PDB file of C-alpha atoms in Angstrom:
ATOM      1  CA  MET A   1     -23.117 -11.109   9.554  1.00 63.00           C
ATOM      2  CA  SER A   2     -22.341 -14.189   7.496  1.00 82.00           C
ATOM      3  CA  LYS A   3     -21.581 -11.810   4.633  1.00 89.00           C
ATOM      4  CA  PHE A   4     -18.907 -10.204   6.774  1.00 91.00           C
ATOM      5  CA  VAL A   5     -17.367 -13.568   7.651  1.00 93.00           C
ATOM      6  CA  ASP A   6     -17.526 -14.637   3.994  1.00 93.00           C
ATOM      7  CA  ALA A   7     -15.783 -11.425   2.927  1.00 93.00           C
ATOM      8  CA  CYS A   8     -13.068 -12.073   5.503  1.00 94.00           C
ATOM      9  CA  ALA A   9     -12.651 -15.659   4.306  1.00 94.00           C
ATOM     10  CA  LYS A  10     -12.265 -14.431   0.729  1.00 93.00           C
ATOM     11  CA  GLU A  11      -9.612 -11.961   1.786  1.00 93.00           C
ATOM     12  CA  TRP A  12      -7.718 -14.607   3.747  1.00 93.00           C
ATOM     13  CA  LYS A  13      -7.794 -16.871   0.728  1.00 93.00           C
ATOM     14  CA  ARG A  14      -6.519 -14.040  -1.452  1.00 92.00           C
ATOM     15  CA  LEU A  15      -3.706 -13.370   1.010  1.00 92.00           C
ATOM     16  CA  GLY A  16      -2.702 -17.013   1.018  1.00 91.00           C
ATOM     17  CA  VAL A  17      -3.659 -17.766   4.604  1.00 93.00           C
ATOM     18  CA  PRO A  18      -3.589 -21.548   5.179  1.00 93.00           C
ATOM     19  CA  GLU A  19      -7.044 -23.018   4.892  1.00 93.00           C
ATOM     20  CA  SER A  20      -6.981 -24.524   8.380  1.00 92.00           C
ATOM     21  CA  ALA A  21      -6.166 -21.155   9.945  1.00 92.00           C
ATOM     22  CA  SER A  22      -8.687 -19.387   7.756  1.00 93.00           C
ATOM     23  CA  ASN A  23     -11.420 -21.823   8.736  1.00 92.00           C
ATOM     24  CA  GLU A  24     -10.504 -21.468  12.400  1.00 91.00           C
ATOM     25  CA  MET A  25     -10.632 -17.679  12.330  1.00 92.00           C
ATOM     26  CA  ALA A  26     -13.876 -17.705  10.379  1.00 93.00           C
ATOM     27  CA  ALA A  27     -15.469 -20.149  12.826  1.00 92.00           C
ATOM     28  CA  ASP A  28     -14.367 -18.108  15.864  1.00 91.00           C
ATOM     29  CA  LEU A  29     -15.585 -14.903  14.300  1.00 91.00           C
ATOM     30  CA  ALA A  30     -18.926 -16.398  13.325  1.00 92.00           C
ATOM     31  CA  ALA A  31     -19.414 -17.885  16.799  1.00 91.00           C
ATOM     32  CA  ASP A  32     -18.541 -14.596  18.531  1.00 90.00           C
ATOM     33  CA  LEU A  33     -20.839 -12.590  16.291  1.00 90.00           C
ATOM     34  CA  ALA A  34     -23.659 -15.067  16.793  1.00 90.00           C
ATOM     35  CA  GLU A  35     -23.237 -14.900  20.553  1.00 90.00           C
ATOM     36  CA  ALA A  36     -23.153 -11.115  20.475  1.00 89.00           C
ATOM     37  CA  GLU A  37     -26.268 -11.004  18.331  1.00 90.00           C
ATOM     38  CA  ALA A  38     -28.051 -13.333  20.728  1.00 91.00           C
ATOM     39  CA  GLU A  39     -27.157 -10.951  23.572  1.00 90.00           C
ATOM     40  CA  GLY A  40     -28.389  -7.954  21.614  1.00 92.00           C
ATOM     41  CA  VAL A  41     -24.883  -6.577  21.106  1.00 88.00           C
ATOM     42  CA  SER A  42     -24.218  -4.898  17.791  1.00 86.00           C
ATOM     43  CA  PRO A  43     -21.403  -6.105  15.534  1.00 86.00           C
ATOM     44  CA  GLU A  44     -19.777  -2.663  15.873  1.00 84.00           C
ATOM     45  CA  GLU A  45     -19.317  -3.270  19.591  1.00 83.00           C
ATOM     46  CA  VAL A  46     -17.517  -6.523  18.852  1.00 84.00           C
ATOM     47  CA  LEU A  47     -15.504  -5.548  15.796  1.00 85.00           C
ATOM     48  CA  GLY A  48     -15.157  -1.817  16.211  1.00 81.00           C
ATOM     49  CA  ASN A  49     -14.515   0.082  13.015  1.00 80.00           C
ATOM     50  CA  GLY A  50     -13.472  -3.145  11.335  1.00 82.00           C
ATOM     51  CA  VAL A  51     -17.097  -3.995  10.714  1.00 83.00           C
ATOM     52  CA  PHE A  52     -17.214  -1.390   7.971  1.00 86.00           C
ATOM     53  CA  ASP A  53     -14.191  -2.738   6.167  1.00 88.00           C
ATOM     54  CA  PRO A  54     -13.994  -6.538   6.218  1.00 90.00           C
ATOM     55  CA  LYS A  55     -10.987  -6.640   3.900  1.00 91.00           C
ATOM     56  CA  SER A  56      -8.850  -4.437   6.151  1.00 89.00           C
ATOM     57  CA  PHE A  57     -10.081  -6.254   9.214  1.00 90.00           C
ATOM     58  CA  ALA A  58      -9.225  -9.653   7.731  1.00 92.00           C
ATOM     59  CA  ALA A  59      -5.861  -8.413   6.472  1.00 91.00           C
ATOM     60  CA  SER A  60      -4.851  -6.939   9.808  1.00 90.00           C
ATOM     61  CA  TRP A  61      -5.778 -10.148  11.593  1.00 91.00           C
ATOM     62  CA  ALA A  62      -3.833 -12.243   9.090  1.00 92.00           C
ATOM     63  CA  ILE A  63      -0.829  -9.916   9.346  1.00 91.00           C
ATOM     64  CA  ALA A  64      -0.970 -10.017  13.144  1.00 90.00           C
ATOM     65  CA  ARG A  65      -0.929 -13.785  13.094  1.00 90.00           C
ATOM     66  CA  GLY A  66       1.967 -13.826  10.681  1.00 90.00           C
ATOM     67  CA  PHE A  67       0.092 -15.348   7.754  1.00 88.00           C
ATOM     68  CA  ALA A  68       0.509 -12.330   5.533  1.00 81.00           C
ATOM     69  CA  ARG A  69       3.161  -9.730   5.162  1.00 75.00           C
ATOM     70  CA  ARG A  70       2.691  -6.149   6.149  1.00 66.00           C
ATOM     71  CA  ILE A  71       1.733  -3.949   3.233  1.00 58.00           C
ATOM     72  CA  PRO A  72       4.848  -2.050   2.309  1.00 50.00           C
ATOM     73  CA  ARG A  73       4.890   1.700   2.419  1.00 49.00           C
ATOM     74  CA  GLY A  74       4.215   3.100  -1.012  1.00 48.00           C
ATOM     75  CA  PHE A  75       2.037   0.128  -1.935  1.00 47.00           C
ATOM     76  CA  GLY A  76       0.349   0.670  -5.277  1.00 46.00           C
ATOM     77  CA  THR A  77       3.081   2.882  -6.600  1.00 48.00           C
ATOM     78  CA  THR A  78       6.150   1.761  -8.414  1.00 52.00           C
ATOM     79  CA  ARG A  79       9.265   3.485  -7.308  1.00 56.00           C
ATOM     80  CA  ARG A  80      11.596   4.312 -10.118  1.00 61.00           C
ATOM     81  CA  PRO A  81      15.228   5.174  -9.743  1.00 69.00           C
ATOM     82  CA  ARG A  82      15.956   8.880  -9.829  1.00 75.00           C
ATOM     83  CA  TRP A  83      18.224   8.481 -12.833  1.00 79.00           C
ATOM     84  CA  THR A  84      15.311   7.138 -14.891  1.00 81.00           C
ATOM     85  CA  VAL A  85      13.312  10.267 -14.176  1.00 82.00           C
ATOM     86  CA  ALA A  86      16.281  12.514 -14.843  1.00 85.00           C
ATOM     87  CA  LEU A  87      17.092  10.749 -18.109  1.00 87.00           C
ATOM     88  CA  SER A  88      13.491  10.918 -19.259  1.00 87.00           C
ATOM     89  CA  ALA A  89      13.298  14.620 -18.420  1.00 89.00           C
ATOM     90  CA  ALA A  90      16.549  15.411 -20.221  1.00 90.00           C
ATOM     91  CA  ALA A  91      15.588  13.462 -23.329  1.00 90.00           C
ATOM     92  CA  SER A  92      12.146  15.075 -23.420  1.00 90.00           C
ATOM     93  CA  VAL A  93      13.478  18.598 -23.084  1.00 90.00           C
ATOM     94  CA  LEU A  94      16.117  17.891 -25.722  1.00 88.00           C
ATOM     95  CA  ALA A  95      13.541  16.578 -28.185  1.00 87.00           C
ATOM     96  CA  LEU A  96      11.307  19.554 -27.467  1.00 87.00           C
ATOM     97  CA  LEU A  97      14.131  22.049 -28.043  1.00 86.00           C
ATOM     98  CA  LEU A  98      15.280  20.347 -31.224  1.00 84.00           C
ATOM     99  CA  GLY A  99      11.717  20.331 -32.529  1.00 83.00           C
ATOM    100  CA  LEU A 100      11.314  24.019 -31.759  1.00 83.00           C
ATOM    101  CA  LEU A 101      14.634  24.823 -33.419  1.00 81.00           C
ATOM    102  CA  ILE A 102      13.580  23.068 -36.588  1.00 78.00           C
ATOM    103  CA  LEU A 103      10.175  24.727 -36.654  1.00 78.00           C
ATOM    104  CA  VAL A 104      11.094  28.278 -35.685  1.00 78.00           C
ATOM    105  CA  GLY A 105      14.879  28.428 -35.968  1.00 73.00           C
ATOM    106  CA  THR A 106      16.999  29.923 -38.722  1.00 69.00           C
ATOM    107  CA  GLY A 107      18.168  27.913 -41.719  1.00 69.00           C
ATOM    108  CA  VAL A 108      21.556  27.198 -40.173  1.00 69.00           C
ATOM    109  CA  GLN A 109      19.986  25.996 -36.930  1.00 70.00           C
ATOM    110  CA  ARG A 110      17.581  23.745 -38.811  1.00 70.00           C
ATOM    111  CA  SER A 111      20.397  22.328 -40.833  1.00 72.00           C
ATOM    112  CA  ALA A 112      22.469  21.615 -37.737  1.00 75.00           C
ATOM    113  CA  VAL A 113      19.585  20.016 -35.912  1.00 73.00           C
ATOM    114  CA  VAL A 114      18.614  17.810 -38.809  1.00 72.00           C
ATOM    115  CA  GLN A 115      22.220  16.695 -39.125  1.00 74.00           C
ATOM    116  CA  ILE A 116      22.354  15.843 -35.453  1.00 76.00           C
ATOM    117  CA  VAL A 117      19.163  13.841 -35.705  1.00 72.00           C
ATOM    118  CA  GLN A 118      20.395  12.160 -38.853  1.00 71.00           C
ATOM    119  CA  ARG A 119      23.629  11.079 -37.179  1.00 75.00           C
ATOM    120  CA  SER A 120      21.788   9.889 -34.108  1.00 74.00           C
ATOM    121  CA  VAL A 121      19.461   7.763 -36.168  1.00 70.00           C
ATOM    122  CA  LYS A 122      22.369   6.321 -38.105  1.00 71.00           C
ATOM    123  CA  ALA A 123      24.136   5.551 -34.870  1.00 72.00           C
ATOM    124  CA  LEU A 124      21.102   3.633 -33.775  1.00 67.00           C
ATOM    125  CA  GLY A 125      21.519   1.475 -36.840  1.00 62.00           C
ATOM    126  CA  ARG A 126      18.291   2.464 -38.419  1.00 54.00           C
ATOM    127  CA  GLY A 127      19.897   2.984 -41.782  1.00 49.00           C
ATOM    128  CA  ARG A 128      19.508   5.943 -44.027  1.00 50.00           C
ATOM    129  CA  ILE A 129      16.420   7.931 -43.368  1.00 50.00           C
ATOM    130  CA  PHE A 130      17.719  11.342 -44.305  1.00 50.00           C
ATOM    131  CA  ILE A 131      19.478  12.237 -47.488  1.00 48.00           C
ATOM    132  CA  THR A 132      19.522  15.981 -47.114  1.00 50.00           C
ATOM    133  CA  PRO A 133      19.707  18.058 -43.978  1.00 49.00           C
ATOM    134  CA  HIS A 134      16.613  19.988 -44.906  1.00 48.00           C
ATOM    135  CA  ARG A 135      14.332  17.168 -45.799  1.00 49.00           C
ATOM    136  CA  VAL A 136      13.093  14.222 -43.922  1.00 47.00           C
ATOM    137  CA  ILE A 137      13.183  11.183 -46.102  1.00 48.00           C
ATOM    138  CA  LEU A 138      10.692   8.629 -45.018  1.00 49.00           C
ATOM    139  CA  PRO A 139      10.845   6.562 -48.184  1.00 51.00           C
ATOM    140  CA  GLY A 140       7.429   5.667 -49.428  1.00 52.00           C
ATOM    141  CA  PRO A 141       6.821   2.421 -51.248  1.00 58.00           C
ATOM    142  CA  PRO A 142       8.113   2.539 -54.789  1.00 62.00           C
ATOM    143  CA  PHE A 143       5.555   2.165 -57.506  1.00 62.00           C
ATOM    144  CA  ILE A 144       5.783   1.435 -61.191  1.00 66.00           C
ATOM    145  CA  GLY A 145       4.399   4.134 -63.414  1.00 64.00           C
ATOM    146  CA  PRO A 146       3.612   4.249 -67.103  1.00 66.00           C
ATOM    147  CA  GLY A 147       6.335   2.814 -69.283  1.00 69.00           C
ATOM    148  CA  GLY A 148       7.677   0.623 -66.515  1.00 68.00           C
ATOM    149  CA  ARG A 149       9.471   3.456 -64.776  1.00 67.00           C
ATOM    150  CA  VAL A 150       9.923   3.155 -61.021  1.00 63.00           C
ATOM    151  CA  PHE A 151       8.809   6.140 -59.002  1.00 59.00           C
ATOM    152  CA  ILE A 152       9.411   6.867 -55.352  1.00 56.00           C
ATOM    153  CA  ALA A 153       6.923   8.917 -53.398  1.00 52.00           C
ATOM    154  CA  PRO A 154       8.206  12.426 -52.709  1.00 50.00           C
ATOM    155  CA  PRO A 155       9.555  12.939 -49.202  1.00 49.00           C
ATOM    156  CA  PRO A 156       7.529  15.010 -46.756  1.00 52.00           C
ATOM    157  CA  PRO A 157       8.826  18.458 -45.760  1.00 63.00           C
ATOM    158  CA  PHE A 158      11.380  18.781 -42.970  1.00 69.00           C
ATOM    159  CA  HIS A 159       8.766  20.462 -40.810  1.00 75.00           C
ATOM    160  CA  LEU A 160       7.415  17.016 -40.169  1.00 80.00           C
ATOM    161  CA  LEU A 161      10.595  16.185 -38.267  1.00 79.00           C
ATOM    162  CA  GLY A 162      10.096  19.304 -36.167  1.00 80.00           C
ATOM    163  CA  TRP A 163       6.554  18.360 -35.318  1.00 85.00           C
ATOM    164  CA  ILE A 164       7.551  14.795 -34.547  1.00 86.00           C
ATOM    165  CA  LEU A 165      10.296  15.969 -32.173  1.00 85.00           C
ATOM    166  CA  LEU A 166       7.921  18.445 -30.577  1.00 86.00           C
ATOM    167  CA  LEU A 167       5.341  15.731 -30.057  1.00 91.00           C
ATOM    168  CA  VAL A 168       7.924  13.313 -28.714  1.00 91.00           C
ATOM    169  CA  GLY A 169       9.152  15.999 -26.327  1.00 90.00           C
ATOM    170  CA  LEU A 170       5.668  16.736 -25.041  1.00 91.00           C
ATOM    171  CA  ILE A 171       4.836  13.066 -24.619  1.00 92.00           C
ATOM    172  CA  GLY A 172       8.193  12.608 -22.911  1.00 91.00           C
ATOM    173  CA  ILE A 173       7.426  15.376 -20.445  1.00 89.00           C
ATOM    174  CA  GLY A 174       4.120  13.700 -19.705  1.00 89.00           C
ATOM    175  CA  VAL A 175       5.867  10.383 -19.150  1.00 87.00           C
ATOM    176  CA  THR A 176       8.448  12.100 -16.946  1.00 86.00           C
ATOM    177  CA  LEU A 177       5.736  13.587 -14.789  1.00 85.00           C
ATOM    178  CA  TRP A 178       4.109  10.183 -14.522  1.00 82.00           C
ATOM    179  CA  LEU A 179       7.433   8.638 -13.514  1.00 79.00           C
ATOM    180  CA  TRP A 180       8.098  11.391 -11.028  1.00 76.00           C
ATOM    181  CA  LYS A 181       4.684  11.250  -9.364  1.00 70.00           C
ATOM    182  CA  PRO A 182       5.433   8.382  -6.961  1.00 58.00           C
ATOM    183  CA  TRP A 183       8.385  10.355  -5.630  1.00 54.00           C
ATOM    184  CA  SER A 184       6.279  13.342  -4.869  1.00 51.00           C
ATOM    185  CA  THR A 185       3.579  11.547  -2.946  1.00 48.00           C
ATOM    186  CA  ARG A 186       4.311  10.225   0.505  1.00 45.00           C
ATOM    187  CA  ARG A 187       1.946   7.951   2.263  1.00 42.00           C
ATOM    188  CA  ARG A 188       0.840   9.292   5.546  1.00 42.00           C
ATOM    189  CA  ASP A 189       1.992   7.309   8.550  1.00 41.00           C
ATOM    190  CA  THR A 190      -1.217   6.381  10.331  1.00 40.00           C
ATOM    191  CA  GLY A 191       0.592   5.099  13.386  1.00 40.00           C
ATOM    192  CA  THR A 192      -1.271   1.818  13.291  1.00 42.00           C
ATOM    193  CA  ASP A 193       1.851  -0.319  13.196  1.00 42.00           C
ATOM    194  CA  GLY A 194       0.478  -2.262  10.277  1.00 43.00           C
ATOM    195  CA  ASN A 195      -2.623  -3.359  12.109  1.00 43.00           C
ATOM    196  CA  VAL A 196      -5.366  -1.508  10.353  1.00 43.00           C
ATOM    197  CA  CYS A 197      -7.923  -1.939  13.065  1.00 43.00           C
ATOM    198  CA  LEU A 198      -5.718  -1.328  16.039  1.00 45.00           C
ATOM    199  CA  PRO A 199      -5.033   1.937  17.751  1.00 43.00           C
ATOM    200  CA  SER A 200      -1.336   2.754  17.992  1.00 40.00           C
ATOM    201  CA  TYR A 201      -1.072   2.207  21.714  1.00 42.00           C
ATOM    202  CA  LEU A 202      -1.867  -1.470  21.250  1.00 43.00           C
TER     203      LEU A 202
ATOM    204  CA  MET B   1      -5.285  -7.802  27.402  1.00 88.00           C
ATOM    205  CA  LEU B   2      -2.724  -9.924  29.200  1.00 91.00           C
ATOM    206  CA  SER B   3      -4.085  -8.696  32.466  1.00 91.00           C
ATOM    207  CA  VAL B   4      -7.627  -9.571  31.454  1.00 90.00           C
ATOM    208  CA  MET B   5      -6.452 -13.108  30.780  1.00 91.00           C
ATOM    209  CA  CYS B   6      -5.217 -13.358  34.348  1.00 89.00           C
ATOM    210  CA  GLU B   7      -8.825 -13.876  35.343  1.00 88.00           C
ATOM    211  CA  GLY B   8      -8.753 -17.106  33.432  1.00 91.00           C
ATOM    212  CA  PRO B   9      -8.766 -18.417  29.878  1.00 92.00           C
ATOM    213  CA  ALA B  10     -11.209 -16.631  27.612  1.00 92.00           C
ATOM    214  CA  TYR B  11     -12.244 -16.565  23.971  1.00 91.00           C
ATOM    215  CA  GLY B  12     -12.383 -13.440  21.850  1.00 90.00           C
ATOM    216  CA  TYR B  13     -15.861 -12.175  22.575  1.00 89.00           C
ATOM    217  CA  GLU B  14     -15.563 -13.098  26.223  1.00 89.00           C
ATOM    218  CA  MET B  15     -12.541 -10.824  26.510  1.00 90.00           C
ATOM    219  CA  THR B  16     -14.490  -8.025  24.846  1.00 88.00           C
ATOM    220  CA  LYS B  17     -17.132  -8.449  27.531  1.00 88.00           C
ATOM    221  CA  ARG B  18     -14.560  -8.470  30.331  1.00 89.00           C
ATOM    222  CA  LEU B  19     -13.001  -5.280  29.001  1.00 87.00           C
ATOM    223  CA  GLY B  20     -16.436  -3.694  28.684  1.00 85.00           C
ATOM    224  CA  ALA B  21     -17.267  -4.620  32.264  1.00 87.00           C
ATOM    225  CA  MET B  22     -14.072  -2.854  33.345  1.00 86.00           C
ATOM    226  CA  GLY B  23     -15.072   0.256  31.480  1.00 83.00           C
ATOM    227  CA  LEU B  24     -12.474  -0.178  28.779  1.00 79.00           C
ATOM    228  CA  SER B  25     -14.065   0.282  25.409  1.00 70.00           C
ATOM    229  CA  ILE B  26     -10.957  -0.139  23.278  1.00 62.00           C
ATOM    230  CA  VAL B  27     -12.998  -2.178  20.861  1.00 61.00           C
ATOM    231  CA  GLY B  28     -14.554   1.048  19.689  1.00 53.00           C
ATOM    232  CA  GLU B  29     -11.194   1.988  18.210  1.00 53.00           C
ATOM    233  CA  GLY B  30     -10.219  -1.385  16.916  1.00 60.00           C
ATOM    234  CA  SER B  31     -10.988  -5.015  17.159  1.00 77.00           C
ATOM    235  CA  ILE B  32      -9.189  -7.212  19.652  1.00 87.00           C
ATOM    236  CA  TYR B  33      -8.803 -10.048  17.160  1.00 90.00           C
ATOM    237  CA  PRO B  34      -5.635  -8.766  15.476  1.00 90.00           C
ATOM    238  CA  LEU B  35      -4.222  -8.032  18.919  1.00 90.00           C
ATOM    239  CA  LEU B  36      -4.923 -11.576  20.063  1.00 92.00           C
ATOM    240  CA  GLY B  37      -3.312 -12.807  16.870  1.00 91.00           C
ATOM    241  CA  ARG B  38      -0.202 -10.795  17.606  1.00 91.00           C
ATOM    242  CA  LEU B  39      -0.009 -12.023  21.185  1.00 94.00           C
ATOM    243  CA  GLU B  40      -0.328 -15.573  19.900  1.00 93.00           C
ATOM    244  CA  ARG B  41       2.357 -15.077  17.287  1.00 92.00           C
ATOM    245  CA  GLU B  42       4.721 -13.621  19.863  1.00 93.00           C
ATOM    246  CA  GLY B  43       4.132 -16.539  22.169  1.00 94.00           C
ATOM    247  CA  LEU B  44       2.627 -14.429  24.943  1.00 95.00           C
ATOM    248  CA  VAL B  45      -0.509 -16.547  25.040  1.00 95.00           C
ATOM    249  CA  ASP B  46      -1.284 -20.209  24.782  1.00 95.00           C
ATOM    250  CA  THR B  47      -4.397 -21.315  23.008  1.00 94.00           C
ATOM    251  CA  HIS B  48      -6.625 -24.317  23.120  1.00 93.00           C
ATOM    252  CA  ARG B  49      -9.974 -25.175  21.657  1.00 91.00           C
ATOM    253  CA  ALA B  50     -12.781 -26.129  23.997  1.00 88.00           C
ATOM    254  CA  ALA B  51     -16.537 -26.222  24.020  1.00 82.00           C
ATOM    255  CA  SER B  52     -18.225 -23.086  25.271  1.00 72.00           C
ATOM    256  CA  ASP B  53     -21.442 -23.008  27.288  1.00 72.00           C
ATOM    257  CA  GLY B  54     -23.959 -24.483  24.918  1.00 70.00           C
ATOM    258  CA  GLY B  55     -22.173 -23.064  21.923  1.00 74.00           C
ATOM    259  CA  PRO B  56     -19.685 -24.286  19.380  1.00 81.00           C
ATOM    260  CA  PRO B  57     -16.068 -25.000  20.329  1.00 86.00           C
ATOM    261  CA  ARG B  58     -14.133 -21.782  20.843  1.00 90.00           C
ATOM    262  CA  LYS B  59     -10.504 -20.842  20.869  1.00 92.00           C
ATOM    263  CA  TYR B  60      -9.474 -19.972  24.398  1.00 94.00           C
ATOM    264  CA  TYR B  61      -6.512 -17.790  25.173  1.00 95.00           C
ATOM    265  CA  ARG B  62      -4.505 -17.894  28.371  1.00 94.00           C
ATOM    266  CA  LEU B  63      -1.254 -16.390  29.545  1.00 95.00           C
ATOM    267  CA  SER B  64       1.891 -18.283  28.647  1.00 95.00           C
ATOM    268  CA  ARG B  65       5.022 -18.173  30.772  1.00 95.00           C
ATOM    269  CA  LEU B  66       6.436 -15.561  28.419  1.00 96.00           C
ATOM    270  CA  GLY B  67       3.171 -13.654  28.655  1.00 95.00           C
ATOM    271  CA  LYS B  68       3.390 -13.581  32.443  1.00 95.00           C
ATOM    272  CA  LYS B  69       6.883 -12.106  32.221  1.00 95.00           C
ATOM    273  CA  ALA B  70       5.697  -9.544  29.671  1.00 95.00           C
ATOM    274  CA  LEU B  71       2.768  -8.650  31.910  1.00 95.00           C
ATOM    275  CA  ALA B  72       5.065  -8.201  34.910  1.00 95.00           C
ATOM    276  CA  GLY B  73       7.315  -5.954  32.839  1.00 96.00           C
ATOM    277  CA  GLY B  74       4.339  -4.003  31.534  1.00 95.00           C
ATOM    278  CA  ILE B  75       2.975  -3.493  35.047  1.00 95.00           C
ATOM    279  CA  SER B  76       6.338  -2.147  36.251  1.00 96.00           C
ATOM    280  CA  GLU B  77       6.564   0.218  33.289  1.00 95.00           C
ATOM    281  CA  TRP B  78       3.018   1.393  33.779  1.00 95.00           C
ATOM    282  CA  GLN B  79       3.530   2.018  37.472  1.00 96.00           C
ATOM    283  CA  ALA B  80       6.713   3.968  36.813  1.00 95.00           C
ATOM    284  CA  THR B  81       4.932   6.063  34.209  1.00 95.00           C
ATOM    285  CA  ARG B  82       1.952   6.570  36.455  1.00 94.00           C
ATOM    286  CA  ASP B  83       4.153   7.628  39.379  1.00 94.00           C
ATOM    287  CA  ALA B  84       6.000  10.121  37.178  1.00 93.00           C
ATOM    288  CA  VAL B  85       2.759  11.582  35.863  1.00 93.00           C
ATOM    289  CA  ASP B  86       1.294  11.688  39.377  1.00 92.00           C
ATOM    290  CA  ALA B  87       4.351  13.580  40.566  1.00 90.00           C
ATOM    291  CA  VAL B  88       3.929  16.170  37.818  1.00 89.00           C
ATOM    292  CA  LEU B  89       0.194  16.445  38.396  1.00 90.00           C
ATOM    293  CA  GLY B  90       0.793  16.728  42.122  1.00 86.00           C
ATOM    294  CA  LEU B  91       2.856  19.860  41.530  1.00 80.00           C
ATOM    295  CA  SER B  92       0.173  21.231  39.230  1.00 80.00           C
ATOM    296  CA  ILE B  93      -2.575  20.494  41.685  1.00 80.00           C
ATOM    297  CA  ALA B  94      -0.661  22.263  44.429  1.00 78.00           C
ATOM    298  CA  GLU B  95      -0.174  25.234  42.110  1.00 78.00           C
ATOM    299  CA  VAL B  96      -3.809  25.355  41.055  1.00 81.00           C
ATOM    300  CA  THR B  97      -5.273  24.979  44.524  1.00 78.00           C
ATOM    301  CA  SER B  98      -2.950  27.443  46.227  1.00 73.00           C
TER     302      SER B  98
END
């Protein structure tokens, strides 16, 4: 059972239990287990279910003695404010709709959408990306052609903007679902009052 | 656990044995160590380290003054609960046997 005691000691160290207390608990545990073994008593009879999970056993003991804090409900998940999820969802749906409008909408709709996107990008201070409502201008690097003339790579078709928005929308929906997930999952209350190895009536 | 300590100071495994001798196998559901830790933290037990019979020094637990008060309160609560349950069962028994 020294492996069990060692595993407990490691967990206490990880939890920041003072070394003196950790050594004391480890010594008591080792002595009790040795005595039980000498009497032909199994470790399960001494430690109960804790014998199968040294980390939980060590943690519950440390928590009970006040050396570690109780694991907060929702441990392992990061709670995000509701407005973050709502904002992410709205932005994703908007991008998705704008992308769809560009790809399958009429000429007027495309024009309006591209203008909206153009203004938004300008507002963000990104400079001029679009020069016409129907074409996405992602300026390529200029190159010098024959006779010293400077050429600029032709802009890609406006459909690219539609696909980009569509992709952004889909990724955004994925991110929204990921953000929302912690809200949808509730940890079950085990009724153990923070002591993993203890029944609730104790 | 507090009641078990009334018999005299005991270390962890010794208390497990006392409980087992009384027919209480709570250890099967959970270890007593975290419980002893909680009692110690709440000041319901006093501890001291002493040599055990032929073994290494052990941590002995005994009732503190606060622990004695808590035990007295617990006994009263338990007796009240038991009396209430007995009263209900008494009615049931009368109903079943009649």
